[in-house]
Amino acid sequence: MPQQPNNPFMEAAIDEARKGLGEGGVPIGSVLVCGGKIIGRGHNRRVQDGSVIHHAEMNCLENAGRQPASVYARCTVYTTLSPCPMCSGAILLYGIRKCVIGENRTFMGAEDLLRSKGVEVTVCDSGECFELMRSFIARSPEVWREDIGT
């Protein structure tokens, strides 16, 4: 079931994606929400930092800092793109129970894995998220292939 188009948490994730694009990186953003408040935000920083792991969700978790398991269990992660197996693994590792995805048309991540482990997955099918990725992939296919390991 798609989310309302004006969801403030997805808008914050999209802002992060735009920030990453503005820095010359891959336009994927993420926020971690607990109790109706953003406790972490991040964007894909692989290009900017020369990192192999700083996908948006990983960067977001890093920026949220250490949290007790009881906090992660109450969190929802918002991400502009379907999370890859690495990011999905982090969601599972920390016991995050909800994942809201901006779009999964340009890339289908490990959503089935998340669902199989009891994570509530919602795909918004955001046109804005789709267009950010579609445009980026058309302009920088080699960076995109590197990002997803192909």
Coordinates of C-alpha atoms in Angstrom, one line a residue:
M1 CA 0.0 0.0 0.0
P2 CA 1.7 3.3 -1.1
Q3 CA 2.4 6.0 1.5
Q4 CA 0.9 9.5 1.3
P5 CA 3.0 11.5 -1.1
N6 CA 3.8 14.1 1.6
N7 CA 5.2 11.8 4.2
P8 CA 7.7 14.0 6.0
F9 CA 10.1 11.1 6.7
M10 CA 10.2 10.1 3.1
E11 CA 10.7 13.8 2.1
A12 CA 13.7 13.9 4.5
A13 CA 15.1 10.8 2.9
I14 CA 14.6 12.4 -0.6
D15 CA 16.4 15.5 0.8
E16 CA 19.3 13.3 1.7
A17 CA 19.3 11.8 -1.8
R18 CA 19.5 15.2 -3.3
K19 CA 22.3 16.2 -1.0
G20 CA 24.3 13.1 -2.1
L21 CA 23.7 14.0 -5.8
G22 CA 24.8 17.6 -5.1
E23 CA 28.0 16.2 -3.7
G24 CA 28.7 14.2 -6.8
G25 CA 27.4 10.9 -5.4
V26 CA 24.7 8.4 -6.0
P27 CA 21.3 9.9 -5.2
I28 CA 20.0 7.6 -2.5
G29 CA 18.9 8.8 1.0
S30 CA 17.7 7.3 4.2
V31 CA 16.4 8.3 7.6
L32 CA 15.9 6.3 10.8
V33 CA 12.8 7.2 12.8
C34 CA 11.9 6.4 16.3
G35 CA 8.9 7.7 18.2
G36 CA 8.0 10.1 15.4
K37 CA 11.5 11.7 15.4
I38 CA 14.4 11.3 13.0
I39 CA 17.3 9.9 15.0
G40 CA 19.6 9.3 12.1
R41 CA 20.0 10.5 8.5
G42 CA 22.4 9.7 5.7
H43 CA 23.0 9.3 2.0
N44 CA 25.1 7.2 -0.2
R45 CA 28.7 8.4 0.3
R46 CA 30.6 5.7 -1.7
V47 CA 31.9 8.1 -4.3
Q48 CA 32.6 11.0 -1.9
D49 CA 34.4 8.9 0.7
G50 CA 35.9 6.2 -1.6
S51 CA 33.9 3.8 0.6
V52 CA 32.8 0.3 -0.2
I53 CA 30.1 0.2 2.4
H54 CA 28.5 3.7 2.8
H55 CA 25.3 3.1 1.1
A56 CA 22.5 5.4 2.3
E57 CA 21.1 3.0 4.9
M58 CA 24.6 2.2 6.3
N59 CA 25.5 5.9 6.4
C60 CA 22.2 6.6 8.2
L61 CA 22.8 3.9 10.8
E62 CA 26.3 5.2 11.3
N63 CA 25.1 8.7 11.8
A64 CA 22.4 7.5 14.3
G65 CA 25.2 6.4 16.6
R66 CA 25.0 3.4 18.9
Q67 CA 21.5 2.6 20.1
P68 CA 20.2 -0.1 22.4
A69 CA 18.3 -3.0 20.8
S70 CA 15.1 -1.6 22.4
V71 CA 15.4 1.6 20.3
Y72 CA 16.1 -0.2 17.0
A73 CA 13.1 -2.5 17.6
R74 CA 10.8 0.6 17.6
C75 CA 12.4 2.2 14.5
T76 CA 11.4 2.5 11.0
V77 CA 14.0 3.0 8.3
Y78 CA 12.9 5.2 5.3
T79 CA 15.0 4.8 2.2
T80 CA 14.6 6.2 -1.3
L81 CA 15.6 2.9 -3.0
S82 CA 15.0 -0.7 -2.3
P83 CA 17.8 -1.8 0.1
C84 CA 20.5 -4.1 -1.2
P85 CA 21.5 -7.3 0.6
M86 CA 24.1 -5.5 2.7
C87 CA 21.7 -2.8 3.9
S88 CA 18.9 -5.4 4.4
G89 CA 21.4 -7.4 6.5
A90 CA 22.0 -4.4 8.7
I91 CA 18.3 -3.8 9.1
L92 CA 17.9 -7.4 10.2
L93 CA 21.0 -7.4 12.4
Y94 CA 19.7 -4.4 14.4
G95 CA 16.2 -5.7 14.6
I96 CA 14.5 -2.8 12.8
R97 CA 11.0 -4.0 12.2
K98 CA 9.7 -1.5 9.5
C99 CA 11.2 -0.4 6.2
V100 CA 9.5 2.2 3.9
I101 CA 10.9 2.3 0.4
G102 CA 10.6 5.1 -2.0
E103 CA 10.9 3.0 -5.2
N104 CA 12.0 -0.4 -6.4
R105 CA 11.6 -0.1 -10.2
T106 CA 15.2 0.9 -10.9
F107 CA 16.6 -1.6 -8.4
M108 CA 14.9 -4.5 -6.5
G109 CA 16.9 -5.2 -3.4
A110 CA 16.4 -7.9 -0.8
E111 CA 12.8 -7.0 0.1
D112 CA 11.8 -10.7 0.1
L113 CA 14.5 -11.4 2.6
L114 CA 13.3 -8.6 4.9
R115 CA 9.7 -9.8 4.6
S116 CA 10.7 -13.4 5.3
K117 CA 12.3 -12.3 8.6
G118 CA 9.2 -10.4 9.7
V119 CA 10.1 -6.9 8.6
E120 CA 7.1 -4.9 7.5
V121 CA 8.0 -3.5 4.1
T122 CA 6.1 -0.7 2.4
V123 CA 6.9 0.5 -1.1
C124 CA 5.7 4.0 -1.9
D125 CA 6.5 3.9 -5.6
S126 CA 7.5 7.5 -5.5
G127 CA 7.8 9.2 -8.9
E128 CA 10.4 11.6 -7.5
C129 CA 12.6 8.8 -6.1
F130 CA 12.3 6.9 -9.4
E131 CA 13.2 10.0 -11.5
L132 CA 16.3 10.7 -9.3
M133 CA 17.6 7.2 -9.9
R134 CA 16.6 6.9 -13.5
S135 CA 18.4 10.1 -14.4
F136 CA 21.5 9.2 -12.4
I137 CA 21.7 5.7 -14.0
A138 CA 21.4 7.2 -17.5
R139 CA 24.2 9.7 -16.8
S140 CA 26.5 7.5 -14.7
P141 CA 25.9 3.9 -15.6
E142 CA 29.5 2.8 -14.6
V143 CA 29.2 4.4 -11.1
W144 CA 25.7 2.7 -10.7
R145 CA 27.0 -0.7 -11.7
E146 CA 29.9 -0.4 -9.2
D147 CA 27.4 0.7 -6.5
I148 CA 25.3 -2.5 -6.9
G149 CA 28.3 -4.8 -7.5
T150 CA 27.8 -5.7 -11.1

